[in-house]
XYZ file of C-alpha atoms in Angstrom:
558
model
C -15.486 38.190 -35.619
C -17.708 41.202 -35.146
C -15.848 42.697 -38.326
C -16.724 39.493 -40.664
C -20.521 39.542 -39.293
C -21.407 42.929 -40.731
C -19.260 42.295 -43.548
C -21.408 39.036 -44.359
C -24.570 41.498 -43.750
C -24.000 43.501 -46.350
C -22.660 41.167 -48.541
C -26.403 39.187 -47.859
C -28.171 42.790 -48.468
C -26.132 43.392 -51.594
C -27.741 40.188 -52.604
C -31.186 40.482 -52.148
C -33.421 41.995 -55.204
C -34.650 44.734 -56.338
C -31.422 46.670 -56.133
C -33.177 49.932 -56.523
C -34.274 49.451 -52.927
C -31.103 48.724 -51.569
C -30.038 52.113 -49.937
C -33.772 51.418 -47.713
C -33.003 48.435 -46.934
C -29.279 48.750 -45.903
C -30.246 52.183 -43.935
C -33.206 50.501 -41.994
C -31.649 47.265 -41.000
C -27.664 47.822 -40.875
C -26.985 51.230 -40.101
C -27.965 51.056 -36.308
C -25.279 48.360 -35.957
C -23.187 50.086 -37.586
C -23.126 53.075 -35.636
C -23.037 51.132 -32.402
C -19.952 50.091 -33.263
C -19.008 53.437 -35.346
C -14.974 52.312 -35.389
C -15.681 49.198 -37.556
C -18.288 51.249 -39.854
C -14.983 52.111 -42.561
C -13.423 48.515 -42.034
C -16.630 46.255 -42.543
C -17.346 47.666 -45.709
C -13.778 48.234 -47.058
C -13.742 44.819 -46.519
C -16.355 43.879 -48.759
C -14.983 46.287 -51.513
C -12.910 43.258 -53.750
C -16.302 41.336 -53.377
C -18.686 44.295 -53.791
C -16.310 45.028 -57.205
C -16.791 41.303 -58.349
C -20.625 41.431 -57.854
C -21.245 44.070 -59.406
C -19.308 44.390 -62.937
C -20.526 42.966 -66.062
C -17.834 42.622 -68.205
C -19.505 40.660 -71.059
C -22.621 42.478 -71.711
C -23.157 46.053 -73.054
C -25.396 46.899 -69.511
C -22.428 47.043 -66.793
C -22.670 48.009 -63.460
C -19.719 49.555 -61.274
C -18.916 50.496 -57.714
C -16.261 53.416 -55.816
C -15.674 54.218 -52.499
C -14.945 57.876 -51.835
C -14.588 59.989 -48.516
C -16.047 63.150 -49.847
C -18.117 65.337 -47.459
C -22.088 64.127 -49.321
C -22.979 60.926 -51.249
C -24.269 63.203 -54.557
C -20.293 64.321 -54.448
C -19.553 60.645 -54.402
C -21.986 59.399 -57.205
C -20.049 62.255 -59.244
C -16.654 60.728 -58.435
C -17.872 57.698 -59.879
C -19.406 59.116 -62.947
C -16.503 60.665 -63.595
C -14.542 57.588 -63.173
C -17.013 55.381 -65.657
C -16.304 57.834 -67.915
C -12.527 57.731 -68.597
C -13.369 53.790 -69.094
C -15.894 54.246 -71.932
C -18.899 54.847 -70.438
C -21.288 56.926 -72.718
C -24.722 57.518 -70.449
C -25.290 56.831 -66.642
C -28.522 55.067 -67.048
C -29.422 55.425 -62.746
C -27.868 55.127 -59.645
C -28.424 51.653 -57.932
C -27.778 52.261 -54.233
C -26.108 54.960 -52.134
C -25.082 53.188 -49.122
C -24.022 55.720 -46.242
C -21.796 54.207 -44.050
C -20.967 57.172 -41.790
C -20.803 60.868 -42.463
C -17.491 60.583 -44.549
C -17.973 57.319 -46.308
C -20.692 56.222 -49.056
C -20.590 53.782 -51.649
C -22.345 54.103 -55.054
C -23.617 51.715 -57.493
C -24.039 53.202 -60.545
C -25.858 51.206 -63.868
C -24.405 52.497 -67.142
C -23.867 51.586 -70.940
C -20.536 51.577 -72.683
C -19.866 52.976 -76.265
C -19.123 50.270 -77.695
C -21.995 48.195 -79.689
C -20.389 44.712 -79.100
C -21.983 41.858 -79.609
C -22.735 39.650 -76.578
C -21.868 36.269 -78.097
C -18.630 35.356 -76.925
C -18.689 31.806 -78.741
C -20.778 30.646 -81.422
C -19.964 26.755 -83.210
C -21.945 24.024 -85.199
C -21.567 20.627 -83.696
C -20.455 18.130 -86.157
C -23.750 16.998 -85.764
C -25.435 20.040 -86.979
C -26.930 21.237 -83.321
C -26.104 25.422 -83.402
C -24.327 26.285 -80.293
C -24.087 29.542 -78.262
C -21.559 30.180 -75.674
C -21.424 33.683 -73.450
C -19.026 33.663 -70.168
C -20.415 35.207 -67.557
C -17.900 34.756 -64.316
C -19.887 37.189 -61.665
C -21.813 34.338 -59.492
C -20.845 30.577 -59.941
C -24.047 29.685 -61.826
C -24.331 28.325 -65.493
C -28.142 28.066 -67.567
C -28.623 26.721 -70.449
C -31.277 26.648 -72.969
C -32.218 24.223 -75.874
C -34.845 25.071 -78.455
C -36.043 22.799 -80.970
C -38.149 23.668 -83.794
C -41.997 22.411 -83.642
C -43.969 23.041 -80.563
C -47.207 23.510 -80.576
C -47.845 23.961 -84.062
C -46.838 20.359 -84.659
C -48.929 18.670 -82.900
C -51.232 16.839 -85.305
C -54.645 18.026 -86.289
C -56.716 15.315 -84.092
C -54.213 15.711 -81.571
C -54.647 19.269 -80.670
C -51.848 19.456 -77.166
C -49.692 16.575 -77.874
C -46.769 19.214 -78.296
C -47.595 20.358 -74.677
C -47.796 16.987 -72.805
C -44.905 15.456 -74.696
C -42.113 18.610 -73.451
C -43.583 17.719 -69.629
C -43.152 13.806 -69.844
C -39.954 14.325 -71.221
C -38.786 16.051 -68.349
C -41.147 14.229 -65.564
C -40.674 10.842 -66.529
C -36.825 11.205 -66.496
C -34.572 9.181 -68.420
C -33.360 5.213 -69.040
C -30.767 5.755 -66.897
C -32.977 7.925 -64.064
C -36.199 6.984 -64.719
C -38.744 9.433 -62.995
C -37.620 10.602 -59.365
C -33.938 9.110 -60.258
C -33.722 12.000 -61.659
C -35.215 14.698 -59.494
C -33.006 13.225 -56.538
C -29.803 13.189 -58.801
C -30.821 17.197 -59.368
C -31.712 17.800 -55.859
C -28.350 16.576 -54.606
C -26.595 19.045 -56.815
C -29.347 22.149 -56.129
C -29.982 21.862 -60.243
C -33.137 21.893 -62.052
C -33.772 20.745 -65.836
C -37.163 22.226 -66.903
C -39.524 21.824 -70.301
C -41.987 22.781 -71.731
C -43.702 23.572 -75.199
C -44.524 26.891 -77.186
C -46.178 27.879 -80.409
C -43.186 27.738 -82.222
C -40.896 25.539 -80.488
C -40.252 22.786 -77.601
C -37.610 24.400 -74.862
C -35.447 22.219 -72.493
C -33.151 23.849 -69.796
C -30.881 23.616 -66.977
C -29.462 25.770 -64.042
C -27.072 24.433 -62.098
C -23.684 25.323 -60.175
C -20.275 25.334 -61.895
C -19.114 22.654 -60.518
C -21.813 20.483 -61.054
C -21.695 21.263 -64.687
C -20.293 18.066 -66.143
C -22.233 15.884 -64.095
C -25.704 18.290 -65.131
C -24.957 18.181 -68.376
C -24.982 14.604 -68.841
C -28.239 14.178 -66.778
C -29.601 17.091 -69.443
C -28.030 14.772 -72.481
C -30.426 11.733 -71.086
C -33.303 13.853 -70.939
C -33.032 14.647 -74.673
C -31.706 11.310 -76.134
C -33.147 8.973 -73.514
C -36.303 9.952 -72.564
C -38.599 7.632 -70.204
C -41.701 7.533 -71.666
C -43.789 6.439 -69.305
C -47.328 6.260 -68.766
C -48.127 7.582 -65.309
C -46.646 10.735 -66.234
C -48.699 10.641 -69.577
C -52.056 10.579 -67.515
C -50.995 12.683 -65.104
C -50.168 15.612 -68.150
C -53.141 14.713 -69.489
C -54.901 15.351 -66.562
C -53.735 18.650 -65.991
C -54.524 19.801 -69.664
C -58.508 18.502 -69.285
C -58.753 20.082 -66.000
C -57.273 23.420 -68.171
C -60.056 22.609 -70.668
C -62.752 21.995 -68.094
C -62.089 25.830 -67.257
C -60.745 27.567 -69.984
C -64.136 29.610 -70.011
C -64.496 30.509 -66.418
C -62.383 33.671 -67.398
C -64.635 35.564 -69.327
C -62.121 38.314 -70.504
C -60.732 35.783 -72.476
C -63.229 33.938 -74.550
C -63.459 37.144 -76.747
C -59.475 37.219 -78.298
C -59.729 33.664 -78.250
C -62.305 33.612 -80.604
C -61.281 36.378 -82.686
C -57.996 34.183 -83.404
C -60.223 31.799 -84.547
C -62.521 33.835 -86.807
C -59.934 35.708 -87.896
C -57.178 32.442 -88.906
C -59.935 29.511 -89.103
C -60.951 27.016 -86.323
C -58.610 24.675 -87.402
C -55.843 26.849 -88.292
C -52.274 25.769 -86.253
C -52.479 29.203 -84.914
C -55.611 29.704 -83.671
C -57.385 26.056 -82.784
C -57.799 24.515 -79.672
C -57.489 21.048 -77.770
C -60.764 19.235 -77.368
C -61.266 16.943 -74.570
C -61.918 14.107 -76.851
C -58.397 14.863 -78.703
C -56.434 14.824 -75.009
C -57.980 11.796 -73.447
C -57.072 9.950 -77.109
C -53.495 11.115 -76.444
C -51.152 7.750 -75.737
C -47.114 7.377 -74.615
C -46.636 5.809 -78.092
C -48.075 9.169 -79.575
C -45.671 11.196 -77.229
C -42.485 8.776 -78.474
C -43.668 9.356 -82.030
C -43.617 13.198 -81.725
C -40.608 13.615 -79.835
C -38.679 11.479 -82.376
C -40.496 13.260 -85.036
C -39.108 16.974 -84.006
C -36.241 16.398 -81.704
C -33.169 16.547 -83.456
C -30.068 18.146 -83.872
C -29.762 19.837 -87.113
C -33.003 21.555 -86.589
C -32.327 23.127 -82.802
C -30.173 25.509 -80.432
C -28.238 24.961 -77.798
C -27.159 28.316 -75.456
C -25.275 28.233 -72.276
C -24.608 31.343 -69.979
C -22.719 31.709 -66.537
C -19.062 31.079 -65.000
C -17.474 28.559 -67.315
C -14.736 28.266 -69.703
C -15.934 28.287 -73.496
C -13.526 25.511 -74.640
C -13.784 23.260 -71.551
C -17.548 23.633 -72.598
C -16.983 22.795 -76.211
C -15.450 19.687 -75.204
C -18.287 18.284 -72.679
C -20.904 19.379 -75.209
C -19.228 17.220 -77.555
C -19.132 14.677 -75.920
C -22.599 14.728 -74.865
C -24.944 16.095 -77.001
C -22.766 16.568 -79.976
C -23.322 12.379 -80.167
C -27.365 13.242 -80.489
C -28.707 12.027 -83.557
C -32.051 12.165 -85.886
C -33.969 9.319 -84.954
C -34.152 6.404 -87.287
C -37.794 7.376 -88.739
C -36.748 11.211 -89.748
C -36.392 12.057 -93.021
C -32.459 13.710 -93.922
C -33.364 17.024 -93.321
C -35.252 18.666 -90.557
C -39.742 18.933 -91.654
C -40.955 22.236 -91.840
C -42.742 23.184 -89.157
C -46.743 23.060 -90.011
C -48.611 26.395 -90.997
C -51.962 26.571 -92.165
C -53.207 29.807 -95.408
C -54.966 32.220 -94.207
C -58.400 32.184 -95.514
C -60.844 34.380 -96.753
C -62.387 36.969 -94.013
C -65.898 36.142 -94.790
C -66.409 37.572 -91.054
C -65.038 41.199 -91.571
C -67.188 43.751 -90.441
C -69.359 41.621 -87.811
C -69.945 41.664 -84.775
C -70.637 38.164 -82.394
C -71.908 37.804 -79.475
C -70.999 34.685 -77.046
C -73.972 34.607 -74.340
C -72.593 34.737 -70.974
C -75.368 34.505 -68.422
C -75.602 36.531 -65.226
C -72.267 38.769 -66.546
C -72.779 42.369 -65.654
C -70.066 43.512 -67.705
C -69.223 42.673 -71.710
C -65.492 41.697 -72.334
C -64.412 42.579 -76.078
C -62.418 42.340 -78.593
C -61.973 43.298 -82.127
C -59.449 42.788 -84.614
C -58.106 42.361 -87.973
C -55.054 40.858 -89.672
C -52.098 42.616 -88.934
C -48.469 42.373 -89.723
C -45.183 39.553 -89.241
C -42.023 40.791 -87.505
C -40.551 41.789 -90.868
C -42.918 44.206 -92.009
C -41.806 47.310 -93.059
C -44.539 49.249 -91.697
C -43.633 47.250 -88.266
C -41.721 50.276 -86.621
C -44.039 52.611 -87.745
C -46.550 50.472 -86.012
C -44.819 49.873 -82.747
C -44.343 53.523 -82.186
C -48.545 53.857 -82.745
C -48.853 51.059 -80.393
C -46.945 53.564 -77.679
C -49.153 56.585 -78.856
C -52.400 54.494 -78.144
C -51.330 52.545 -75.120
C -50.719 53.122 -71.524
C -51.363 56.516 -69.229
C -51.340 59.438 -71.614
C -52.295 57.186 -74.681
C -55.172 57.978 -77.054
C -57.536 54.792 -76.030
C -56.990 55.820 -72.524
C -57.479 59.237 -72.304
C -60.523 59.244 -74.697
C -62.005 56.320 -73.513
C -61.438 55.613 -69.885
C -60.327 58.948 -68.657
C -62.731 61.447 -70.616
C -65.661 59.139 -70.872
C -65.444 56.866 -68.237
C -66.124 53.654 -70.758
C -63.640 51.283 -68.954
C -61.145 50.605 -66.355
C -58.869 49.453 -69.063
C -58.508 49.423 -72.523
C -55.610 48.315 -75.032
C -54.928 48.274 -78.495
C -52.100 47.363 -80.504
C -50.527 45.085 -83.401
C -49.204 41.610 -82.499
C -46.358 41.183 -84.806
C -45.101 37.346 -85.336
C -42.502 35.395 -87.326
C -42.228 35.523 -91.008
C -43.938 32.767 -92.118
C -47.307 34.313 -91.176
C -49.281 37.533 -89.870
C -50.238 38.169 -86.416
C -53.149 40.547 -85.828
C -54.654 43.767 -84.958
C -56.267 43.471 -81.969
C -58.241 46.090 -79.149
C -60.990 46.426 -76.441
C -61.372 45.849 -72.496
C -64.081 45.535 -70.273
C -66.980 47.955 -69.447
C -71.043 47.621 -68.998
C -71.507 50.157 -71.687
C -70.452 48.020 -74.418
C -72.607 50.289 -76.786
C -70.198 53.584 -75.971
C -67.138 51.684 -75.421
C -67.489 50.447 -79.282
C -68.522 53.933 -80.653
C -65.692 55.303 -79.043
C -63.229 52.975 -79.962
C -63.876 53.269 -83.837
C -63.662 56.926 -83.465
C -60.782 56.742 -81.673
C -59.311 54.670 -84.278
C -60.692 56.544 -87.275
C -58.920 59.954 -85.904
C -55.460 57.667 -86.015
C -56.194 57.258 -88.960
C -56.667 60.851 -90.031
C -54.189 62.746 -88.365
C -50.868 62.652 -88.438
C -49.598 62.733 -84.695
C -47.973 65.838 -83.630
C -43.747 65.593 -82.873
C -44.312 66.096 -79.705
C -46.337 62.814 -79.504
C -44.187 61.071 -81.637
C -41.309 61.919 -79.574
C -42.661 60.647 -76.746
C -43.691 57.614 -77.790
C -40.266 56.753 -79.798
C -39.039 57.705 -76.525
C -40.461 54.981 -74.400
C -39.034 52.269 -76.698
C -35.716 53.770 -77.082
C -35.359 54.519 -73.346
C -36.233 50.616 -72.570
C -33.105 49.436 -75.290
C -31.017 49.090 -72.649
C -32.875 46.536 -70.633
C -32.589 44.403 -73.499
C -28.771 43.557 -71.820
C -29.976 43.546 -68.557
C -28.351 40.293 -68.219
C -26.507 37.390 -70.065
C -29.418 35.154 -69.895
C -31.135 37.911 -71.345
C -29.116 38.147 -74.521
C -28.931 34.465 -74.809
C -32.859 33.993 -74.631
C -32.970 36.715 -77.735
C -29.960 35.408 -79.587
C -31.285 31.683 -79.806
C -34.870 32.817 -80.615
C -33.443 34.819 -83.427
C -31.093 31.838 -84.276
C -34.383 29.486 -84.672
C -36.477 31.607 -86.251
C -33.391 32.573 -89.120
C -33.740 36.976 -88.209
C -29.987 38.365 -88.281
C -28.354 38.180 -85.151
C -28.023 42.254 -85.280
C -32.334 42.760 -85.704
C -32.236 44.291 -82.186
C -29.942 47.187 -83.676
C -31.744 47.171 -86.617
C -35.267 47.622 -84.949
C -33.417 50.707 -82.499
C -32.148 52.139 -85.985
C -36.142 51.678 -87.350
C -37.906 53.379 -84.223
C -35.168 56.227 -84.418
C -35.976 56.965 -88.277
C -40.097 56.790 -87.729
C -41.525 60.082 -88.638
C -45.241 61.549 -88.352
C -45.912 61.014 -91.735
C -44.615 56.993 -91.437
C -47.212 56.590 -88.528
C -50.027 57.805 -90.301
C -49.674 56.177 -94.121
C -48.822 52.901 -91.967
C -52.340 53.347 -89.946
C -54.345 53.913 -93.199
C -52.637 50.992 -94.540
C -53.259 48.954 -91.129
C -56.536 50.022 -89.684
C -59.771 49.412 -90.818
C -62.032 50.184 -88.224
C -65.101 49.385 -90.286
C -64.066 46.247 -90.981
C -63.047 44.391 -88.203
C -64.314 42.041 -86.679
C -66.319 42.360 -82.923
C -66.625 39.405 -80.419
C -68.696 41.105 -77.857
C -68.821 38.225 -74.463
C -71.665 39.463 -72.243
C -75.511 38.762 -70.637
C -77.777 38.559 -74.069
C -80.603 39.189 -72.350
C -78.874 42.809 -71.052
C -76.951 43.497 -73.797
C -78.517 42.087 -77.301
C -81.085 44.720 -77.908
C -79.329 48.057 -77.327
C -76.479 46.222 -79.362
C -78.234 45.841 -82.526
C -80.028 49.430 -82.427
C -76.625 50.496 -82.730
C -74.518 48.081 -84.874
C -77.707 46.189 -86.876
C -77.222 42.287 -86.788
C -75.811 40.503 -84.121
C -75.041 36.793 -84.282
C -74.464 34.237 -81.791
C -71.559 32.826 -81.446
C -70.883 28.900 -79.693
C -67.890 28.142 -77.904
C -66.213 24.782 -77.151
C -66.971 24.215 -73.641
């Protein structure tokens, strides 16, 4: 009995998070046991090595993990064992070491993350329902857990012009008002019973339903997550008590003033009532009805035009089956046209405002929050991996906006800069600043900041560096199954080749000096962007237009 109580202590150590602390927290808290009882140290974990060895592998995904046990005379001599070891199975780079545990003087065992040669994809099934819904299978057998994502094209965007949030409060009465069959806490006791959860909600781009449950509750999950999507309960408590939540967001959407100033950039920059940059009145939400939440989720739901994923312990063709029989029945409602709409996008105008600089009166503030900006780039820019790579050389301790501006001149606590790259059917933006109560330097400094970018080409020492951070961070792109199935669906939706991610790895790697620079001249316009300065008027006004020349006020929904 002793034996199987320290066993089950590691095994609950083991399973606590972050692993990088692991060796601390096994030392502290079940080492003096174990040397109490010094005879049982080898046993108890010996015992746990078939479990330890069924944690810890990864099979399915390009990040693995492994584990040895070894009796030489230090733990470094058994981390080697292992490398060695990983090696002869394909392993081409030890990425860290996860734990060390010391069990005695002659026993250790290592964890050890590391990446295999081979590129292989992570999908390990990919169909089309009859129906047209895309589906993504990957088998993941280490803990008996399945999630699932489905991501239909609209979101946010969709919602109609004087119905600014509709998108957002129809994805959480779809989920909280529960379904014909389980109508509102139906459901969340049917979940409860079976420790699941199905979850919603609504981006820019798309609305996103999901589910976690166990593996054996999978059938019984799955139909409760078919309801959801062809049966919702539309009811109208739940409508009020979304739209509640949104107003009260509304009510203080301004208390924060290091926001107002890229909020209102978007807006200058894209147009007020542009699908990517306006915002929900309080007017629009209190107009918002559970026949207008049935009319967009039959208007955007449907097969043909989403993507289903599903990660964890299952078996692929089992799961075929039950998705066919569930959701592969799901059909366009009766008012869609044949094919799935495009999702709404709005031109981008004329930047009438390039070059100014607003200023949004904020009373009593002893500090200015700003922001300025220009259009930038979408995701399939050429220039985009030139640009990510300056993003790195700006950014972060050691980066140009930090160094000059906060650590040589003492401007601001923080400062940031950097291109916000979006899908293809329209730009993002260049956007920069932070918070200081010397608005007057901070801008000077900025520009020239910017302006040397846009001189100099950066030396290859700097560029290595910086391609370094993003190529040293690839690997956590496999971190996990859910992980790859997140990025493989969004990449599904938004029609970029499943194999970008290598792509993008391939563009960093190939970014020279020269690349950096002719993409910043291209890119950067200091002189012409646009400044939305949010500060005291009364403090700030004056010295602001000695130095810049006109200043206009800019009004803000409250």
């Amino acid at each position: 009995m002793q034996l199987f109580l320290i066993s089950r202590q590691i095994r609950l150590q083991l399973l606590k998070k972050p692993r990088p602390h692991l060796s601390a927290k096994i030392s502290s808290q079940l080492l003096p046991t174990l040397h109490r009882s010094c005879h049982l140290c080898q046993p108890a974990f010996l015992c746990c090595q078939k479990w330890l060895c069924k944690r810890l592998r990864r099979s399915t995904v390009v990040l693995d993990h492994q584990y040895a046990t070894a009796q030489p005379s230090t733990s470094a001599s058994c981390s080697a064992l292992l490398m060695q070891q990983a090696k002869s199975r394909g392993v081409s780079r030890v990425i860290s070491s996860i734990a060390v545990l010391s069990v005695s003087d002659s026993t250790h065992i290592v964890c050890l993350r590391f990446v295999r040669n081979t590129r292989s994809s992570a999908v390990g099934l990919q169909v089309v329902l009859d129906n047209g819904l895309r589906v993504f299978l990957l088998e993941d057998h280490e803990v008996p857990l399945v999630k699932a994502t489905l991501l239909m094209r609209g979101g946010a965007r969709a919602s109609p012009p004087d119905k600014v949030g509709l998108a957002t409060i129809s994805a959480g009465v779809q989920r909280a008002g529960g379904t014909r069959q389980h109508p509102g806490s139906a459901l969340d006791e049917a979940l409860e019973l079976r420790a699941a959860s199905i979850e919603g909600g609504a981006s820019g781009e798309a609305i996103g339903m999901g589910f976690e449950c166990l593996t054996e509750d999978l059938e019984e999950v799955v139909g409760l997550f078919n309801e959801v999507i062809q049966e919702p309960a539309v009811q109208q408590d739940k409508v009020a008590f979304y739209k509640a939540q949104v107003l009260n967001l509304i009510v203080h959407r301004n208390d924060n003033a290091a926001i107002i100033p890229g909020r209102e950039l978007r807006k200058l920059v894209y147009g007020r009532d542009s699908v990517f940059a306006r915002s929900p009145s309080a007017a629009q939400i209190a107009a918002v009805t559970a026949e207008d939440v049935a009319d967009f989720l039959h208007a955007w739901e449907r097969p043909d035009g989403a993507v289903f994923g599903m990660a964890g312990d299952f078996d692929s063709k089992q799961a075929i089956t039950l998705l066919n029989q569930s959701l592969g029945k799901w059909r366009p409602h009766e008012s869609q046209p044949a094919a799935p709409p495009a999702i709404p996008t709005t031109p981008l105008p004329s930047q009438d405002s390039s070059g100014r600089l607003f200023l949004v009166d904020r009373s009593g503030q002893s500090q200015a929050s700003i922001a300025v900006g220009e259009v930038g780039i979408n995701l399939l820019d050429p220039d985009s991996f030139a640009l990510d790579v300056l993003d790195d050389i700006m950014n972060g301790f050691g980066g140009r906006l930090f160094d000059e501006i906060r650590s040589k001149e003492g401007l601001a606590y923080s400062v940031s800069g950097g291109w916000n790259t979006t899908p293809a059917d329209h730009v993002g933006l260049f956007v920069a600043g932070g918070e200081t109560a010397k608005p007057v330097e901070f801008l000077a400094a900025l520009q020239r900041v910017l302006q040397d970018i846009r001189k100099e080409a950066p030396s290859q020492k700097v560029l290595d560096t910086a391609k370094a951070q993003t190529l040293n961070s690839f690997v956590f792109n496999f971190a996990s199954t859910n992980t790859q199935l997140q990025r493989i669906l969004i990449y599904s939706l938004l029609g970029l080749p499943q194999d970008y991610l290598f792509q993008y790895k391939t563009g960093i790697e190939q970014v020279t000096s020269e690349d950096v620079r002719d993409a910043a001249l291209r890119h950067l316009h200091p002189e012409q962007q646009i400044v939305v300065v949010a500060a005291d008027r009364d403090s700030f006004e004056e010295t602001l237009q000695q130095r810049f020349g006109k200043v206009e006020s800019l009004s803000i929904d409250s």
